[in-house]
PDB file of C-alpha atoms and ligand atoms in Angstrom:
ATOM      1  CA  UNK A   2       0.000   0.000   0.000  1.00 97.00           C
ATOM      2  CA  UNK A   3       1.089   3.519  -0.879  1.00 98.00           C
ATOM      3  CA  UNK A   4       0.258   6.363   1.297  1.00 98.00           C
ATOM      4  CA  UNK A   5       0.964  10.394   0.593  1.00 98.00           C
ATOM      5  CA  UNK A   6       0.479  12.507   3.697  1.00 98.00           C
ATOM      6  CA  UNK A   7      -0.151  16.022   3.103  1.00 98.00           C
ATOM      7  CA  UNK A   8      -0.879  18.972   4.786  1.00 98.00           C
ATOM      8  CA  UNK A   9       0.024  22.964   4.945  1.00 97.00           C
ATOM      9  CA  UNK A  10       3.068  23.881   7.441  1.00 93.00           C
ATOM     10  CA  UNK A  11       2.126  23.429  10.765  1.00 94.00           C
ATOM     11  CA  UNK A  12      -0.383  21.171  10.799  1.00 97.00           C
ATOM     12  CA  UNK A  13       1.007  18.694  12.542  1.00 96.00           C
ATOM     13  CA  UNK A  14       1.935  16.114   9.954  1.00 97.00           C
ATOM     14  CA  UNK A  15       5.048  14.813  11.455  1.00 96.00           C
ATOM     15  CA  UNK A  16       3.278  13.913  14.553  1.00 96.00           C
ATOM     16  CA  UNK A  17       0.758  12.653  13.040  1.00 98.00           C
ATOM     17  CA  UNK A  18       2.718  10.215  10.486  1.00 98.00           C
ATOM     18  CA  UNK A  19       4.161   8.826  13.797  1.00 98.00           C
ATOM     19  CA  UNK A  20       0.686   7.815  14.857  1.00 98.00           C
ATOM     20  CA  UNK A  21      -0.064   7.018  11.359  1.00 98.00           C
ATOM     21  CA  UNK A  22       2.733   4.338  11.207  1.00 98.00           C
ATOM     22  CA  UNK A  23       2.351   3.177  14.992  1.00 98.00           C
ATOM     23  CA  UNK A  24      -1.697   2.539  14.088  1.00 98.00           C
ATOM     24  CA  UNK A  25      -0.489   0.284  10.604  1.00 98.00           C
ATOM     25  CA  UNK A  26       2.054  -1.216  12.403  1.00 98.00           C
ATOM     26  CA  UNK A  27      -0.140  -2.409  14.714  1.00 97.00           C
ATOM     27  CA  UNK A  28      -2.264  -4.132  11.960  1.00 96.00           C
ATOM     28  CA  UNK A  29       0.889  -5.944  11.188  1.00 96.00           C
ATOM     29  CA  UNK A  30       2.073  -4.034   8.128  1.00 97.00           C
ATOM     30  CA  UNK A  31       5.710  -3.393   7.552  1.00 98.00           C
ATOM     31  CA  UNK A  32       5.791   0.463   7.045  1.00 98.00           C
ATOM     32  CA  UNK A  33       8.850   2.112   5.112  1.00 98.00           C
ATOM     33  CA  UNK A  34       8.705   6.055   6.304  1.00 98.00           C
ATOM     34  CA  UNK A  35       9.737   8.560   3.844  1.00 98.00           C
ATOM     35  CA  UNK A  36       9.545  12.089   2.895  1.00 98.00           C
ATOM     36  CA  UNK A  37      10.318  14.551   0.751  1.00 98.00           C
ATOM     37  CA  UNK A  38      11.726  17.188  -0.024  1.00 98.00           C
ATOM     38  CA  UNK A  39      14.307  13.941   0.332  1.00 98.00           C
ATOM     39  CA  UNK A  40      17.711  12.837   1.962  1.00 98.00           C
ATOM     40  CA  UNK A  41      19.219  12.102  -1.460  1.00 98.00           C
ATOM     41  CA  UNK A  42      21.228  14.742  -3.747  1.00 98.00           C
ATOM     42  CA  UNK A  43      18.317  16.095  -5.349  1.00 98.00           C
ATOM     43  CA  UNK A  44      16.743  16.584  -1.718  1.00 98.00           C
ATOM     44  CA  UNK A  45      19.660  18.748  -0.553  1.00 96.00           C
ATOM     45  CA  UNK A  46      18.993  20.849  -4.039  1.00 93.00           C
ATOM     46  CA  UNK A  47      15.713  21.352  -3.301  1.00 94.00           C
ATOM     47  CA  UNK A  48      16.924  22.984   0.314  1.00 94.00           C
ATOM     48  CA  UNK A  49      18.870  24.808  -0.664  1.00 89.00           C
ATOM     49  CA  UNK A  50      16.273  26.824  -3.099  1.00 85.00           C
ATOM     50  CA  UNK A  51      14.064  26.668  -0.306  1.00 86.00           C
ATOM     51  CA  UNK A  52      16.299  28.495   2.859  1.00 82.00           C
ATOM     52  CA  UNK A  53      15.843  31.875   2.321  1.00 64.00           C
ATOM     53  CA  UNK A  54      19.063  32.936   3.920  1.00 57.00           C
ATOM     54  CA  UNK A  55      20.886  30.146   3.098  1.00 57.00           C
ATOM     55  CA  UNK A  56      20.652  30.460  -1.015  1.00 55.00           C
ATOM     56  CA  UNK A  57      23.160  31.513  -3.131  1.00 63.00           C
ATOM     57  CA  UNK A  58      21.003  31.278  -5.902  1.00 62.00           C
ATOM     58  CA  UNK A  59      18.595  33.572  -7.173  1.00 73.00           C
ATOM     59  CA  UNK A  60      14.901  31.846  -6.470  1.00 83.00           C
ATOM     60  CA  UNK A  61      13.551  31.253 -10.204  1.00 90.00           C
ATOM     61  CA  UNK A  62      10.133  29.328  -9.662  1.00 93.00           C
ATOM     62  CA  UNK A  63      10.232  27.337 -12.542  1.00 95.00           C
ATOM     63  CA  UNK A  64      13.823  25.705 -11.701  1.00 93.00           C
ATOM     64  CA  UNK A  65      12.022  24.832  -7.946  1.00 94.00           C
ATOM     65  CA  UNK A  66       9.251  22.998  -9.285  1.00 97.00           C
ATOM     66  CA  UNK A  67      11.448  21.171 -11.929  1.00 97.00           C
ATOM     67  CA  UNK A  68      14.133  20.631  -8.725  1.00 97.00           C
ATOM     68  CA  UNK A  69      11.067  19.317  -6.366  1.00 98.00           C
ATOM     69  CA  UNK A  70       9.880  17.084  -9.582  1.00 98.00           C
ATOM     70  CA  UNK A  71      12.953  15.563 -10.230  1.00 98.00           C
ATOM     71  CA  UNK A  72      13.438  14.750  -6.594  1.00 98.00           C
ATOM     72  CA  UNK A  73      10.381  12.694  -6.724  1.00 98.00           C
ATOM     73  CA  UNK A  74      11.290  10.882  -9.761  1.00 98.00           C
ATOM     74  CA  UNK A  75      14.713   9.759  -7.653  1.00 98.00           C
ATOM     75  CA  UNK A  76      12.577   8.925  -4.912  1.00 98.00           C
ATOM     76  CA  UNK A  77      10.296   6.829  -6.557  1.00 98.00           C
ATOM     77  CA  UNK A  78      13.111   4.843  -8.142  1.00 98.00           C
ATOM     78  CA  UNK A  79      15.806   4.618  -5.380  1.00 98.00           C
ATOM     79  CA  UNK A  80      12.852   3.987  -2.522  1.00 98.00           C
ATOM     80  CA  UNK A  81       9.563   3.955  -2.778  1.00 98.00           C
ATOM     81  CA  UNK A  82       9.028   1.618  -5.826  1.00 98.00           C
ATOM     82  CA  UNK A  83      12.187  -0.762  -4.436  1.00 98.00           C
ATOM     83  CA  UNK A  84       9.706  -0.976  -1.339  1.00 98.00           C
ATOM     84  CA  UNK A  85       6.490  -1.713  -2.335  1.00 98.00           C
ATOM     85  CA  UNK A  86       8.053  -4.467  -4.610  1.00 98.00           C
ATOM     86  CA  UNK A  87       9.343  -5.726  -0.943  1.00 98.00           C
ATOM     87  CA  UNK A  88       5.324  -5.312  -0.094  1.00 98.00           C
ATOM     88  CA  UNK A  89       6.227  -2.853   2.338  1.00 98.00           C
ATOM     89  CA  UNK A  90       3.888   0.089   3.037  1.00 98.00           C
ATOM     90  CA  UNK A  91       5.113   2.902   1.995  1.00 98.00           C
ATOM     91  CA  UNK A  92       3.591   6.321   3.652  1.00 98.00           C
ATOM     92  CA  UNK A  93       5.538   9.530   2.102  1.00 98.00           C
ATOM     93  CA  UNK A  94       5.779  12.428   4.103  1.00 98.00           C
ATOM     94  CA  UNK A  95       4.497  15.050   1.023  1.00 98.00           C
ATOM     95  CA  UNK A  96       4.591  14.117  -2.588  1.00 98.00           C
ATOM     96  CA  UNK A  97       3.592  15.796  -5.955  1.00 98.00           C
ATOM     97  CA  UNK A  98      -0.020  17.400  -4.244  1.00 98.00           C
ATOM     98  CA  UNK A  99       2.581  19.148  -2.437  1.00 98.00           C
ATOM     99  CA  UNK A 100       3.991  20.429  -5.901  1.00 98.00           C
ATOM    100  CA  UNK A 101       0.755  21.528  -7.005  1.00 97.00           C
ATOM    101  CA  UNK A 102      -0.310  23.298  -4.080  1.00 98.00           C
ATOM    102  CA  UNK A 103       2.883  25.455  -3.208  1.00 96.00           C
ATOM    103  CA  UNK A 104       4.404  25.649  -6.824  1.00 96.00           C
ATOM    104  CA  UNK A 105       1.267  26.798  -8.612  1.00 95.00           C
ATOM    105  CA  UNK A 106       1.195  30.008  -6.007  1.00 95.00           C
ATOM    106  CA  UNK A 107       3.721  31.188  -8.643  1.00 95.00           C
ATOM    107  CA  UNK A 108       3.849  29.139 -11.642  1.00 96.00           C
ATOM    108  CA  UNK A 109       0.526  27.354 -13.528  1.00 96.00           C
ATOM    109  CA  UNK A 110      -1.390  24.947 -11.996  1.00 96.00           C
ATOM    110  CA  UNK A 111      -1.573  22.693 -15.377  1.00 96.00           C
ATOM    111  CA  UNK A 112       2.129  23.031 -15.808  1.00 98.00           C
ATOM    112  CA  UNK A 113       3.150  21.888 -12.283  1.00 98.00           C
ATOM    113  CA  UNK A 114       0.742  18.780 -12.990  1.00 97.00           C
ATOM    114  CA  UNK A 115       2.478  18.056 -16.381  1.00 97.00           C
ATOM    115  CA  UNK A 116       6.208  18.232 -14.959  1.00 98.00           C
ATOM    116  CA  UNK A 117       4.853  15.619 -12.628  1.00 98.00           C
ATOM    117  CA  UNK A 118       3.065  13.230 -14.745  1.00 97.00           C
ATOM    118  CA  UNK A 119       5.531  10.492 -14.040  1.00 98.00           C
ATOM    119  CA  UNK A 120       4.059  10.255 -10.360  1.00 98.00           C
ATOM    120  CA  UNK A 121       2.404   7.109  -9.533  1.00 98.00           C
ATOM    121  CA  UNK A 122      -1.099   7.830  -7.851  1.00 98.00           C
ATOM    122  CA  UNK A 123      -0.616   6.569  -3.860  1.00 98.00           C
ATOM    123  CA  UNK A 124      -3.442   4.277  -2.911  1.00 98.00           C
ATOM    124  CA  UNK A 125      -4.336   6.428  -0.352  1.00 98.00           C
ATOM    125  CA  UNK A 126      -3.807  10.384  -0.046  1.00 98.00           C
ATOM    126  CA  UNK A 127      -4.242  12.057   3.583  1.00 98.00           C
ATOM    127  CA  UNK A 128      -4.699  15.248   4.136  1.00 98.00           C
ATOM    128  CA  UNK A 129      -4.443  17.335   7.518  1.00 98.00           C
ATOM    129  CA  UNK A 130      -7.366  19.133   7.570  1.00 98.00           C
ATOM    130  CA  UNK A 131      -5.861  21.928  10.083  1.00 98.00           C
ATOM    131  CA  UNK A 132      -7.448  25.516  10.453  1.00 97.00           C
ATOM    132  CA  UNK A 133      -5.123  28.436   8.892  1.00 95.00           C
ATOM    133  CA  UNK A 134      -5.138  29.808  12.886  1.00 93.00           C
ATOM    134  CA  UNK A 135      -3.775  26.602  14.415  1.00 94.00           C
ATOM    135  CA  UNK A 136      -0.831  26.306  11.897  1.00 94.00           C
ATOM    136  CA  UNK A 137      -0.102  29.878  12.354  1.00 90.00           C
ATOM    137  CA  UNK A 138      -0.187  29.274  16.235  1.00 90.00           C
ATOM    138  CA  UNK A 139       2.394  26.537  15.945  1.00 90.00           C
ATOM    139  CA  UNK A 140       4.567  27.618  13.379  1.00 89.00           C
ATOM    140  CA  UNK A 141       5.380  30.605  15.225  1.00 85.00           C
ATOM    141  CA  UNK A 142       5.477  28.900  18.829  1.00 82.00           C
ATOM    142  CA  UNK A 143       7.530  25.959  17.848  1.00 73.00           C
ATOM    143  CA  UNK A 144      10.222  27.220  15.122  1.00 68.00           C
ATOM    144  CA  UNK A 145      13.123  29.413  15.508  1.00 66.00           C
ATOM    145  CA  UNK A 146      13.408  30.141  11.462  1.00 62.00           C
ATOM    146  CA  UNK A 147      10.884  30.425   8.616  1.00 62.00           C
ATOM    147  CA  UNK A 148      11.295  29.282   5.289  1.00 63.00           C
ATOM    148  CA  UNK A 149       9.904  30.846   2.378  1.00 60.00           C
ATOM    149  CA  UNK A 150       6.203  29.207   2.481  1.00 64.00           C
ATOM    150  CA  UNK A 151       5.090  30.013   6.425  1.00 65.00           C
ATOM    151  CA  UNK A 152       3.622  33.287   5.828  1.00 82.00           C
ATOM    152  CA  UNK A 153      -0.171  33.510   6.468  1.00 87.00           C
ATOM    153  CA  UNK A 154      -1.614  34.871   3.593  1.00 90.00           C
ATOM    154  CA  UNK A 155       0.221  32.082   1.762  1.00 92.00           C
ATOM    155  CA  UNK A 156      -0.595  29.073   3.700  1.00 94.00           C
ATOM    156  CA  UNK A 157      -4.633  30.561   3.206  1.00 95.00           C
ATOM    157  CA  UNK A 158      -3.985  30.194  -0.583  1.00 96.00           C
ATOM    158  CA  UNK A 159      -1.943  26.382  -0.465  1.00 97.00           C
ATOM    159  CA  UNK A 160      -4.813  25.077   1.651  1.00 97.00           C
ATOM    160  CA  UNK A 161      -7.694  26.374  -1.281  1.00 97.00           C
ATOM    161  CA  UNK A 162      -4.877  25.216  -3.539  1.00 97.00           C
ATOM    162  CA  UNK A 163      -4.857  21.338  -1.549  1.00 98.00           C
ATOM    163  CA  UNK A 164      -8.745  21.430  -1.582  1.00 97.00           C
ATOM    164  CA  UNK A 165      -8.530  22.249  -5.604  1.00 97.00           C
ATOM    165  CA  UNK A 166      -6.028  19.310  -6.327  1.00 96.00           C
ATOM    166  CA  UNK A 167      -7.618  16.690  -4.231  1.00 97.00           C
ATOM    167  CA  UNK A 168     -10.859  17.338  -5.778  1.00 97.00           C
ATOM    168  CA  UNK A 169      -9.657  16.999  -8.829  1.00 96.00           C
ATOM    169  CA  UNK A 170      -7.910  13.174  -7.982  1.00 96.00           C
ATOM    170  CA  UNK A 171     -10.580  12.471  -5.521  1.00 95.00           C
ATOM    171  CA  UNK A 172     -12.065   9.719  -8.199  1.00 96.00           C
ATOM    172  CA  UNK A 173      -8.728   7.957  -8.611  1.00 96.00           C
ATOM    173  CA  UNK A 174      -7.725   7.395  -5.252  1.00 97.00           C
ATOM    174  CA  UNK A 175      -9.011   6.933  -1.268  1.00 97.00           C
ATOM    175  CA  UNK A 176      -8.622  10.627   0.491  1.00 98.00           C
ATOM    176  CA  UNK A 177      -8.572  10.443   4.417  1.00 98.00           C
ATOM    177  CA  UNK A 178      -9.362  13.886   5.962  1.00 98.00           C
ATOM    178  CA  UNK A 179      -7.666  13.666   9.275  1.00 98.00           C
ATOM    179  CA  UNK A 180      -8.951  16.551  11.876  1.00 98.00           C
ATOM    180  CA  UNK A 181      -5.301  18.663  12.459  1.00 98.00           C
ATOM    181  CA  UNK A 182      -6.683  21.112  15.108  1.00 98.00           C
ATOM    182  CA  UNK A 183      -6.985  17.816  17.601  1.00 97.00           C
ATOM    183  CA  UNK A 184      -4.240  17.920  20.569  1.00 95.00           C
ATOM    184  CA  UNK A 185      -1.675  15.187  20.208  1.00 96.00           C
ATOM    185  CA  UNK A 186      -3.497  12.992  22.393  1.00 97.00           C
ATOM    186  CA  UNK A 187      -6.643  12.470  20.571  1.00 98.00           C
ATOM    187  CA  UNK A 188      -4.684  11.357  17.030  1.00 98.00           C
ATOM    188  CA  UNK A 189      -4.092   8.201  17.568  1.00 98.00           C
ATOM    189  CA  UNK A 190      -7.980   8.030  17.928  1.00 98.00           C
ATOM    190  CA  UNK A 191      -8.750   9.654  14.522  1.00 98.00           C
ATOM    191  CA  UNK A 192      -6.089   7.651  12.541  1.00 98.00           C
ATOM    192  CA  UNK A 193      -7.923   4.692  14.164  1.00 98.00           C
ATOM    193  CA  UNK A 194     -11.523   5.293  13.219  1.00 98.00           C
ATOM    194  CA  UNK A 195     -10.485   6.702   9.510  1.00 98.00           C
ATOM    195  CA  UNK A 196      -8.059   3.834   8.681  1.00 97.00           C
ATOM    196  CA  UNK A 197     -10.410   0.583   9.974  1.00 96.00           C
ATOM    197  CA  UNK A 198     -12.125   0.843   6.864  1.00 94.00           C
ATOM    198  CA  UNK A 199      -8.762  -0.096   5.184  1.00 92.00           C
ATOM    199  CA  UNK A 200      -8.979  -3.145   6.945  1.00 89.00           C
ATOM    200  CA  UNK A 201     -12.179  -4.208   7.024  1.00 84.00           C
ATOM    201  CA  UNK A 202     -11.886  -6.854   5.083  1.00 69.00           C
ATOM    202  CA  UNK A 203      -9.050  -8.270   6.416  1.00 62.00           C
ATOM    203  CA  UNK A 204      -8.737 -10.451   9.459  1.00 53.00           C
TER     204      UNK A 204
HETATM  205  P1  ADP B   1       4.740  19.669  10.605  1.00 73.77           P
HETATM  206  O1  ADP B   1       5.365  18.364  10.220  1.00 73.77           O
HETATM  207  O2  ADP B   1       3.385  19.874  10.015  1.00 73.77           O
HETATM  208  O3  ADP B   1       5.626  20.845  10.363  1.00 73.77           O
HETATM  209  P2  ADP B   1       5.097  18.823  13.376  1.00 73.77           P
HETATM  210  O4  ADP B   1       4.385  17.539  13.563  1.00 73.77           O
HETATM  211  O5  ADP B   1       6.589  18.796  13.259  1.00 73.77           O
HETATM  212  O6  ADP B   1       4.440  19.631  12.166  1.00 73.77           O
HETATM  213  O7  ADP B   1       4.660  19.772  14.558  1.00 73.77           O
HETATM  214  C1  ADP B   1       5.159  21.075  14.730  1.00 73.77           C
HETATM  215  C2  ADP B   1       5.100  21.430  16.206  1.00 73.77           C
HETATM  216  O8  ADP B   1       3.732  21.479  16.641  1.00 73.77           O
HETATM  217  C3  ADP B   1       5.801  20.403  17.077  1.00 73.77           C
HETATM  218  O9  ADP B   1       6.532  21.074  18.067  1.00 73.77           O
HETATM  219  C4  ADP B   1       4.675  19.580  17.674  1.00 73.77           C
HETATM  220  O10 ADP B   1       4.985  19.096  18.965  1.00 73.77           O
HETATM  221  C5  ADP B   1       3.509  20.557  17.688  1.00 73.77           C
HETATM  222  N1  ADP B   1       2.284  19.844  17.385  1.00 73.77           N
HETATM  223  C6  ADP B   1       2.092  18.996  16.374  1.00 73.77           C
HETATM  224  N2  ADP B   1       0.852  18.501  16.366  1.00 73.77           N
HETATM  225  C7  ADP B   1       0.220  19.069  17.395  1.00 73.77           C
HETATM  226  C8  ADP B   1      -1.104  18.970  17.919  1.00 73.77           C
HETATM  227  N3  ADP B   1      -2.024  18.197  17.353  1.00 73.77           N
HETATM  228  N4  ADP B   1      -1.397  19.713  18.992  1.00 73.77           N
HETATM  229  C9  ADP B   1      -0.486  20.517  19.543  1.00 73.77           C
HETATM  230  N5  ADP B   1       0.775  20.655  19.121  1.00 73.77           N
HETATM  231  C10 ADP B   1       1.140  19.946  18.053  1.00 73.77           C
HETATM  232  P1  TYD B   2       8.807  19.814   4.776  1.00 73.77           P
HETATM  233  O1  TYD B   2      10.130  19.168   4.882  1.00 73.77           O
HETATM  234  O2  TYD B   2       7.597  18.966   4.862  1.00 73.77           O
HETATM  235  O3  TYD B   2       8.671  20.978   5.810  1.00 73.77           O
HETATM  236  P2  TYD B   2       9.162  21.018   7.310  1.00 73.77           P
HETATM  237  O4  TYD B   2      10.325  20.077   7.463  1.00 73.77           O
HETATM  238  O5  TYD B   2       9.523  22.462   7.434  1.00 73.77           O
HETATM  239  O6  TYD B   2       7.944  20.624   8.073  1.00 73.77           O
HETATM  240  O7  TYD B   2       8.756  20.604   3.409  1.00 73.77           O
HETATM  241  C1  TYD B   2       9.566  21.702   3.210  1.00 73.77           C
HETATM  242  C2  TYD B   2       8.848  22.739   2.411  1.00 73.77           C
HETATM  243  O8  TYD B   2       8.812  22.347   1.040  1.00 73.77           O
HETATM  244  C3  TYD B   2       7.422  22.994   2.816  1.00 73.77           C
HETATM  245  O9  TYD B   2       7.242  24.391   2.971  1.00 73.77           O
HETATM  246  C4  TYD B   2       6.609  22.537   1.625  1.00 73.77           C
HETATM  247  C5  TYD B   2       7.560  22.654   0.488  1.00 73.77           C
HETATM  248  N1  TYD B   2       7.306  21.758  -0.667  1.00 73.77           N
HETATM  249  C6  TYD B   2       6.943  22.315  -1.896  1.00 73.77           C
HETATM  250  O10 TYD B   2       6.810  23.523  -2.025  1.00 73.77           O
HETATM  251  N2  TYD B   2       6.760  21.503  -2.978  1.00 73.77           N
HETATM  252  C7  TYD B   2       6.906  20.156  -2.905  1.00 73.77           C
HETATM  253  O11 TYD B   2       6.720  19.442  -3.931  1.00 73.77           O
HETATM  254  C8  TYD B   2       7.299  19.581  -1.636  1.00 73.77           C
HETATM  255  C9  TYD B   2       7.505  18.102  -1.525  1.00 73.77           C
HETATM  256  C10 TYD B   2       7.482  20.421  -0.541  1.00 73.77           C
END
């Protein structure tokens, strides 16, 4: 099984892949955790665009979205179609619905999708749903430096941007809405009752 997690900055999707991966593993899967922008060459590319004080480029919006697409098509081949061929499940911490809902803030929206045709559809895509004033609240209690995409006004536009591109997939694949303004406590709960379906019909 191939899972996407996605979700704008702050909502909480690190925590909640951990209680994504503890609730599969639990079910007996063997879960391969991944995430991009990734920990191979292209990844640190992609980092560097993205630091705003750390660049010594010039950011051209065109050569991100190329650098984020071609660090998916690495990913795919170096590790997350090597595992699923191992029947591991793979769950991807972001993945090209990120691409289309931060890169098409500046470039088009039907470009962004056709520099990332290559993608594989996941099995199952789930999204964060957090509230613009929770992510806000964290980002700016938890981290000491922002990158480029924390600002509010922007995050307001990649969520409308998330709800577009899922819409638009929603036929192809299974979308879990998780509930991102929950406290930490209360995930687990919410991964539970949204992934049993998965499993249903398995003993
Ligand atoms: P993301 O991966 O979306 O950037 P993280 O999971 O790393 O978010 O969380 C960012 C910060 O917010 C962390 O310090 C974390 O402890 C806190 N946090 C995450 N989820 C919650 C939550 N549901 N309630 C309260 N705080 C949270
Ligand atoms: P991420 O590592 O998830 O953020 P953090 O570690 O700060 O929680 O992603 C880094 C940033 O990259 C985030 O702002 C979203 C952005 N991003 C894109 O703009 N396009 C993409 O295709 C991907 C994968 C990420």
């Amino acid at each position: 099984m191939f899972i996407a997690v996605e979700g704008i900055d702050g909502s909480g999707k690190s925590t909640t892949i951990r209680e994504i991966k503890r609730y599969l593993e639990s079910k007996g899967e063997a879960v391969y955790l991944t995430a991009e922008p990734t920990t191979l060459a292209t990844g640190k590319i992609v980092r560097n665009f993205l630091s705003e004080t750390n660049s010594d480029t010039p950011l051209i919006h065109e050569m991100l979205a190329l650098s984020f697409a071609a660090d998916r098509i690495n990913h795919l081949r170096e590790e997350i179609w090597p595992a699923l061929r191992k029947k591991q499940t793979v769950i991807t911490d972001r993945y090209f619905f990120s691409s289309i809902a931060y890169q098409s803030l500046n470039v088009s929206y039907e470009w962004v999708k056709g520099i990332n045709r290559f993608a594989t559809l996941p099995d199952v895509l789930v999204f964060i749903d957090v509230s613009i004033d929770k992510a806000v609240e964290r980002l700016t209690k938890f981290r000491a430096s922002t990158e480029i995409y924390e600002k509010r006004e922007l995050l307001q536009q990649i969520d409308r941007n998330y709800r577009e591109v899922i819409k638009e997939f929603e036929g192809n694949l299974k979308v879990i809405y998780l509930n991102g303004n929950l406290d930490i406590d209360k995930i687990y709960g919410d991964v539970e009752e949204k992934f049993s379906p998965l499993f249903a019909d398995k003993k």
